[in-house]
Amino acid sequence: MVRPIVFIGDSITEAWGFHRATTFAAHDLIPRGGSGQTARWITMRFRRDLEETGAQGVHLLCGVNDIGRNEGFFVPAEEIARTLASMLDEARAMGVAAWVGSILPAARIPWNPEVPDAPAMIAAVNAWLRDHAHEHGATFIDYHAVLTDEFGALRRAYTTDGLHLSPAGYKAIEPLMLAALGRVAAGDAVQATGGATLLKFKGARLATLAVAAAIVIAGVVLVLALR
């Protein structure tokens, strides 16, 4: 039997449930997004969302509104990480499986130009999640790697304003999400690193294998040439 998973987050999660409602319904995923909410605000409803939905799993995606100073003050990356960790710990204490998504790429905060270092803040929180999510019983999903361009911004084809995702953006990360949650066969999308589960595209792995194969072939050719 497929277990329900609740998606808890801000407007990015809210719009995900709207734009990809068919996917959510097909895989028993429950959207609980709140527009403009910071991670600290989300902690105030986190347990209630789990209890009300009866979910046996939780997908957490938030933090950008803390970076955007939606509560009117600067929040350091370390504090955002601690807030996310507290929710993961709460899920574990409740016996609920947890997945935490990376904060999505953004070159700037559209509604708050006074935030000068959004990419650096995003990178810092994501690095902490990548390295420590498993310590709090959660699987880390690296959406940032799928969506970013060479400058660390959100790819134009995937966004409406440089921060929020377009329907195409949600479609781009959906296979990664479904593989992480076990809703589809993970196959080559899953790679375990240091105890934390990092999900990567099949193409990236194939590229690595191709390079390795080329090195082996070159070595064989060199040996034959020296005979």
mmCIF file of C-alpha atoms in Angstrom:
data_model
loop_
_atom_site.group_PDB
_atom_site.id
_atom_site.type_symbol
_atom_site.label_atom_id
_atom_site.label_comp_id
_atom_site.label_asym_id
_atom_site.label_seq_id
_atom_site.Cartn_x
_atom_site.Cartn_y
_atom_site.Cartn_z
ATOM 1 C CA MET A 1 0.000 0.000 0.000
ATOM 2 C CA VAL A 2 1.326 3.454 -0.945
ATOM 3 C CA ARG A 3 1.816 5.642 2.100
ATOM 4 C CA PRO A 4 0.713 9.290 1.934
ATOM 5 C CA ILE A 5 3.438 11.930 1.988
ATOM 6 C CA VAL A 6 2.711 15.541 2.907
ATOM 7 C CA PHE A 7 4.646 18.317 1.184
ATOM 8 C CA ILE A 8 5.262 21.116 3.676
ATOM 9 C CA GLY A 9 6.728 24.424 2.561
ATOM 10 C CA ASP A 10 6.106 27.908 1.261
ATOM 11 C CA SER A 11 4.699 29.257 -2.023
ATOM 12 C CA ILE A 12 6.967 26.981 -4.067
ATOM 13 C CA THR A 13 5.288 23.946 -2.518
ATOM 14 C CA GLU A 14 1.867 25.590 -2.779
ATOM 15 C CA ALA A 15 2.282 26.171 -6.524
ATOM 16 C CA TRP A 16 3.738 22.696 -7.005
ATOM 17 C CA GLY A 17 0.534 21.143 -5.731
ATOM 18 C CA PHE A 18 -1.474 23.398 -8.043
ATOM 19 C CA HIS A 19 0.514 23.044 -11.267
ATOM 20 C CA ARG A 20 1.137 19.319 -10.858
ATOM 21 C CA ALA A 21 -2.114 18.337 -9.165
ATOM 22 C CA THR A 22 -2.454 15.213 -11.309
ATOM 23 C CA THR A 23 0.942 13.932 -10.191
ATOM 24 C CA PHE A 24 0.164 14.661 -6.553
ATOM 25 C CA ALA A 25 -3.137 12.795 -6.773
ATOM 26 C CA ALA A 26 -1.626 9.844 -8.619
ATOM 27 C CA HIS A 27 1.120 9.321 -6.041
ATOM 28 C CA ASP A 28 -0.796 10.146 -2.848
ATOM 29 C CA LEU A 29 1.100 13.368 -2.197
ATOM 30 C CA ILE A 30 -0.559 16.085 -0.107
ATOM 31 C CA PRO A 31 0.464 19.733 -0.664
ATOM 32 C CA ARG A 32 0.608 22.002 2.390
ATOM 33 C CA GLY A 33 2.340 25.138 1.148
ATOM 34 C CA GLY A 34 1.961 28.599 2.629
ATOM 35 C CA SER A 35 2.815 31.637 0.529
ATOM 36 C CA GLY A 36 5.434 33.892 2.088
ATOM 37 C CA GLN A 37 6.060 31.683 5.104
ATOM 38 C CA THR A 38 9.523 31.431 6.614
ATOM 39 C CA ALA A 39 10.939 28.207 8.009
ATOM 40 C CA ARG A 40 10.297 29.541 11.520
ATOM 41 C CA TRP A 41 6.630 30.135 10.727
ATOM 42 C CA ILE A 42 6.368 26.670 9.226
ATOM 43 C CA THR A 43 7.646 25.104 12.451
ATOM 44 C CA MET A 44 4.480 26.409 14.131
ATOM 45 C CA ARG A 45 2.259 24.243 11.923
ATOM 46 C CA PHE A 46 4.613 21.390 11.124
ATOM 47 C CA ARG A 47 3.287 18.865 13.644
ATOM 48 C CA ARG A 48 -0.307 19.855 12.969
ATOM 49 C CA ASP A 49 0.114 19.294 9.229
ATOM 50 C CA LEU A 50 1.517 15.842 9.891
ATOM 51 C CA GLU A 51 -1.234 14.917 12.317
ATOM 52 C CA GLU A 52 -4.119 16.336 10.270
ATOM 53 C CA THR A 53 -3.070 14.621 7.047
ATOM 54 C CA GLY A 54 -2.146 11.330 8.664
ATOM 55 C CA ALA A 55 0.925 11.289 6.456
ATOM 56 C CA GLN A 56 3.587 8.655 6.983
ATOM 57 C CA GLY A 57 6.189 10.746 5.209
ATOM 58 C CA VAL A 58 7.048 14.436 4.887
ATOM 59 C CA HIS A 59 8.793 16.385 2.132
ATOM 60 C CA LEU A 60 10.153 19.675 3.478
ATOM 61 C CA LEU A 61 11.133 22.542 1.182
ATOM 62 C CA CYS A 62 11.567 26.027 2.624
ATOM 63 C CA GLY A 63 14.092 28.630 3.756
ATOM 64 C CA VAL A 64 14.180 31.120 0.908
ATOM 65 C CA ASN A 65 11.739 33.431 2.691
ATOM 66 C CA ASP A 66 14.089 33.532 5.664
ATOM 67 C CA ILE A 67 16.845 34.598 3.272
ATOM 68 C CA GLY A 68 14.409 37.140 1.828
ATOM 69 C CA ARG A 69 13.886 38.580 5.347
ATOM 70 C CA ASN A 70 10.119 38.141 5.253
ATOM 71 C CA GLU A 71 9.951 38.674 8.992
ATOM 72 C CA GLY A 72 11.772 41.985 8.641
ATOM 73 C CA PHE A 73 15.232 40.987 9.820
ATOM 74 C CA PHE A 74 18.355 39.150 8.716
ATOM 75 C CA VAL A 75 18.500 35.424 9.515
ATOM 76 C CA PRO A 76 21.938 33.763 9.225
ATOM 77 C CA ALA A 77 22.296 30.570 7.221
ATOM 78 C CA GLU A 78 23.237 28.670 10.376
ATOM 79 C CA GLU A 79 19.957 29.589 12.026
ATOM 80 C CA ILE A 80 17.945 28.583 8.961
ATOM 81 C CA ALA A 81 19.727 25.224 9.004
ATOM 82 C CA ARG A 82 18.953 24.760 12.702
ATOM 83 C CA THR A 83 15.281 25.514 12.096
ATOM 84 C CA LEU A 84 15.095 22.959 9.284
ATOM 85 C CA ALA A 85 16.919 20.419 11.430
ATOM 86 C CA SER A 86 14.414 20.900 14.252
ATOM 87 C CA MET A 87 11.551 19.925 11.947
ATOM 88 C CA LEU A 88 13.425 16.891 10.674
ATOM 89 C CA ASP A 89 14.080 15.858 14.263
ATOM 90 C CA GLU A 90 10.394 16.273 15.071
ATOM 91 C CA ALA A 91 9.422 14.083 12.118
ATOM 92 C CA ARG A 92 11.845 11.400 13.252
ATOM 93 C CA ALA A 93 10.469 11.533 16.806
ATOM 94 C CA MET A 94 6.986 10.986 15.361
ATOM 95 C CA GLY A 95 8.155 8.004 13.323
ATOM 96 C CA VAL A 96 7.620 9.864 10.039
ATOM 97 C CA ALA A 97 10.026 9.388 7.119
ATOM 98 C CA ALA A 98 11.498 12.682 5.947
ATOM 99 C CA TRP A 99 12.924 14.161 2.769
ATOM 100 C CA VAL A 100 14.316 17.679 2.581
ATOM 101 C CA GLY A 101 14.773 19.552 -0.673
ATOM 102 C CA SER A 102 17.546 22.006 -1.372
ATOM 103 C CA ILE A 103 16.607 25.666 -1.575
ATOM 104 C CA LEU A 104 16.139 26.490 -5.246
ATOM 105 C CA PRO A 105 18.652 28.704 -7.060
ATOM 106 C CA ALA A 106 18.075 32.449 -7.220
ATOM 107 C CA ALA A 107 20.381 35.253 -8.307
ATOM 108 C CA ARG A 108 18.360 37.698 -6.216
ATOM 109 C CA ILE A 109 15.252 37.982 -4.059
ATOM 110 C CA PRO A 110 12.642 39.609 -6.342
ATOM 111 C CA TRP A 111 10.647 41.272 -3.554
ATOM 112 C CA ASN A 112 13.625 42.407 -1.464
ATOM 113 C CA PRO A 113 16.523 43.974 -3.408
ATOM 114 C CA GLU A 114 18.216 44.802 -0.091
ATOM 115 C CA VAL A 115 19.357 41.166 0.168
ATOM 116 C CA PRO A 116 22.770 41.328 -1.537
ATOM 117 C CA ASP A 117 24.032 37.770 -1.134
ATOM 118 C CA ALA A 118 21.139 35.422 -1.896
ATOM 119 C CA PRO A 119 23.215 32.889 -3.912
ATOM 120 C CA ALA A 120 25.826 32.619 -1.135
ATOM 121 C CA MET A 121 23.141 32.190 1.528
ATOM 122 C CA ILE A 122 21.365 29.541 -0.539
ATOM 123 C CA ALA A 123 24.639 27.700 -1.122
ATOM 124 C CA ALA A 124 25.452 27.729 2.592
ATOM 125 C CA VAL A 125 22.105 26.265 3.661
ATOM 126 C CA ASN A 126 22.184 23.669 0.899
ATOM 127 C CA ALA A 127 25.723 22.625 1.806
ATOM 128 C CA TRP A 128 24.624 22.053 5.387
ATOM 129 C CA LEU A 129 21.616 20.011 4.278
ATOM 130 C CA ARG A 130 23.749 17.950 1.921
ATOM 131 C CA ASP A 131 26.243 17.143 4.657
ATOM 132 C CA HIS A 132 23.968 16.797 7.679
ATOM 133 C CA ALA A 133 20.387 15.897 6.686
ATOM 134 C CA HIS A 134 21.098 12.196 7.227
ATOM 135 C CA GLU A 135 22.122 12.929 10.819
ATOM 136 C CA HIS A 136 18.545 14.064 11.395
ATOM 137 C CA GLY A 137 16.979 11.030 9.718
ATOM 138 C CA ALA A 138 16.238 12.697 6.383
ATOM 139 C CA THR A 139 17.095 12.173 2.733
ATOM 140 C CA PHE A 140 18.459 15.217 0.912
ATOM 141 C CA ILE A 141 17.194 15.964 -2.608
ATOM 142 C CA ASP A 142 19.345 18.298 -4.675
ATOM 143 C CA TYR A 143 16.853 20.243 -6.790
ATOM 144 C CA HIS A 144 19.324 23.122 -7.041
ATOM 145 C CA ALA A 145 21.674 21.088 -9.246
ATOM 146 C CA VAL A 146 18.888 20.422 -11.740
ATOM 147 C CA LEU A 147 17.607 23.982 -11.973
ATOM 148 C CA THR A 148 20.682 26.217 -11.803
ATOM 149 C CA ASP A 149 22.464 27.810 -14.740
ATOM 150 C CA GLU A 150 26.200 28.412 -15.027
ATOM 151 C CA PHE A 151 25.888 31.618 -12.998
ATOM 152 C CA GLY A 152 24.021 30.071 -10.088
ATOM 153 C CA ALA A 153 20.693 31.570 -11.103
ATOM 154 C CA LEU A 154 17.461 29.741 -11.873
ATOM 155 C CA ARG A 155 17.298 28.779 -15.537
ATOM 156 C CA ARG A 156 14.986 31.119 -17.415
ATOM 157 C CA ALA A 157 13.046 28.237 -18.953
ATOM 158 C CA TYR A 158 12.113 27.042 -15.468
ATOM 159 C CA THR A 159 10.972 30.228 -13.754
ATOM 160 C CA THR A 160 8.396 33.010 -13.771
ATOM 161 C CA ASP A 161 10.352 35.626 -11.818
ATOM 162 C CA GLY A 162 13.830 34.299 -11.123
ATOM 163 C CA LEU A 163 12.806 32.477 -7.954
ATOM 164 C CA HIS A 164 9.437 30.748 -8.351
ATOM 165 C CA LEU A 165 9.115 27.793 -10.698
ATOM 166 C CA SER A 166 7.084 27.709 -13.878
ATOM 167 C CA PRO A 167 5.159 24.538 -14.782
ATOM 168 C CA ALA A 168 8.219 23.529 -16.834
ATOM 169 C CA GLY A 169 10.397 23.913 -13.754
ATOM 170 C CA TYR A 170 8.220 21.617 -11.691
ATOM 171 C CA LYS A 171 8.165 19.107 -14.515
ATOM 172 C CA ALA A 172 11.976 19.183 -14.658
ATOM 173 C CA ILE A 173 12.417 18.222 -10.995
ATOM 174 C CA GLU A 174 9.490 15.835 -10.764
ATOM 175 C CA PRO A 175 11.407 12.678 -11.836
ATOM 176 C CA LEU A 176 14.024 13.434 -9.176
ATOM 177 C CA MET A 177 11.345 13.889 -6.543
ATOM 178 C CA LEU A 178 9.433 10.731 -7.458
ATOM 179 C CA ALA A 179 12.626 8.651 -7.464
ATOM 180 C CA ALA A 180 13.612 9.999 -4.058
ATOM 181 C CA LEU A 181 10.219 9.224 -2.573
ATOM 182 C CA GLY A 182 10.195 5.737 -4.074
ATOM 183 C CA ARG A 183 7.184 6.474 -6.239
ATOM 184 C CA VAL A 184 9.123 5.310 -9.304
ATOM 185 C CA ALA A 185 12.100 2.994 -9.668
ATOM 186 C CA ALA A 186 15.133 4.998 -8.641
ATOM 187 C CA GLY A 187 17.570 3.036 -10.803
ATOM 188 C CA ASP A 188 20.513 5.159 -11.783
ATOM 189 C CA ALA A 189 19.059 8.269 -10.144
ATOM 190 C CA VAL A 190 20.232 7.326 -6.676
ATOM 191 C CA GLN A 191 23.774 7.473 -5.393
ATOM 192 C CA ALA A 192 24.684 7.050 -1.721
ATOM 193 C CA THR A 193 27.437 9.340 -0.528
ATOM 194 C CA GLY A 194 28.686 9.443 3.041
ATOM 195 C CA GLY A 195 25.445 8.048 4.441
ATOM 196 C CA ALA A 196 23.313 10.821 2.918
ATOM 197 C CA THR A 197 21.252 9.999 -0.160
ATOM 198 C CA LEU A 198 21.982 12.407 -3.004
ATOM 199 C CA LEU A 199 19.870 12.115 -6.112
ATOM 200 C CA LYS A 200 21.433 12.843 -9.456
ATOM 201 C CA PHE A 201 20.463 12.618 -13.085
ATOM 202 C CA LYS A 202 21.103 9.408 -14.947
ATOM 203 C CA GLY A 203 22.925 11.416 -17.598
ATOM 204 C CA ALA A 204 25.530 12.620 -15.114
ATOM 205 C CA ARG A 205 26.324 9.051 -14.121
ATOM 206 C CA LEU A 206 26.513 7.937 -17.714
ATOM 207 C CA ALA A 207 28.938 10.759 -18.441
ATOM 208 C CA THR A 208 31.140 9.613 -15.566
ATOM 209 C CA LEU A 209 31.060 6.024 -16.808
ATOM 210 C CA ALA A 210 31.941 7.194 -20.308
ATOM 211 C CA VAL A 211 35.005 9.037 -19.002
ATOM 212 C CA ALA A 212 36.081 5.995 -16.988
ATOM 213 C CA ALA A 213 35.652 3.757 -20.025
ATOM 214 C CA ALA A 214 37.716 6.125 -22.149
ATOM 215 C CA ILE A 215 40.541 6.029 -19.594
ATOM 216 C CA VAL A 216 40.509 2.222 -19.568
ATOM 217 C CA ILE A 217 40.549 2.031 -23.362
ATOM 218 C CA ALA A 218 43.407 4.530 -23.550
ATOM 219 C CA GLY A 219 45.379 2.423 -21.078
ATOM 220 C CA VAL A 220 44.831 -0.723 -23.113
ATOM 221 C CA VAL A 221 45.937 1.035 -26.302
ATOM 222 C CA LEU A 222 49.070 2.309 -24.566
ATOM 223 C CA VAL A 223 49.973 -1.161 -23.286
ATOM 224 C CA LEU A 224 49.537 -2.675 -26.764
ATOM 225 C CA ALA A 225 51.637 0.083 -28.309
ATOM 226 C CA LEU A 226 54.497 -0.600 -25.887
ATOM 227 C CA ARG A 227 54.637 -4.336 -26.676
#
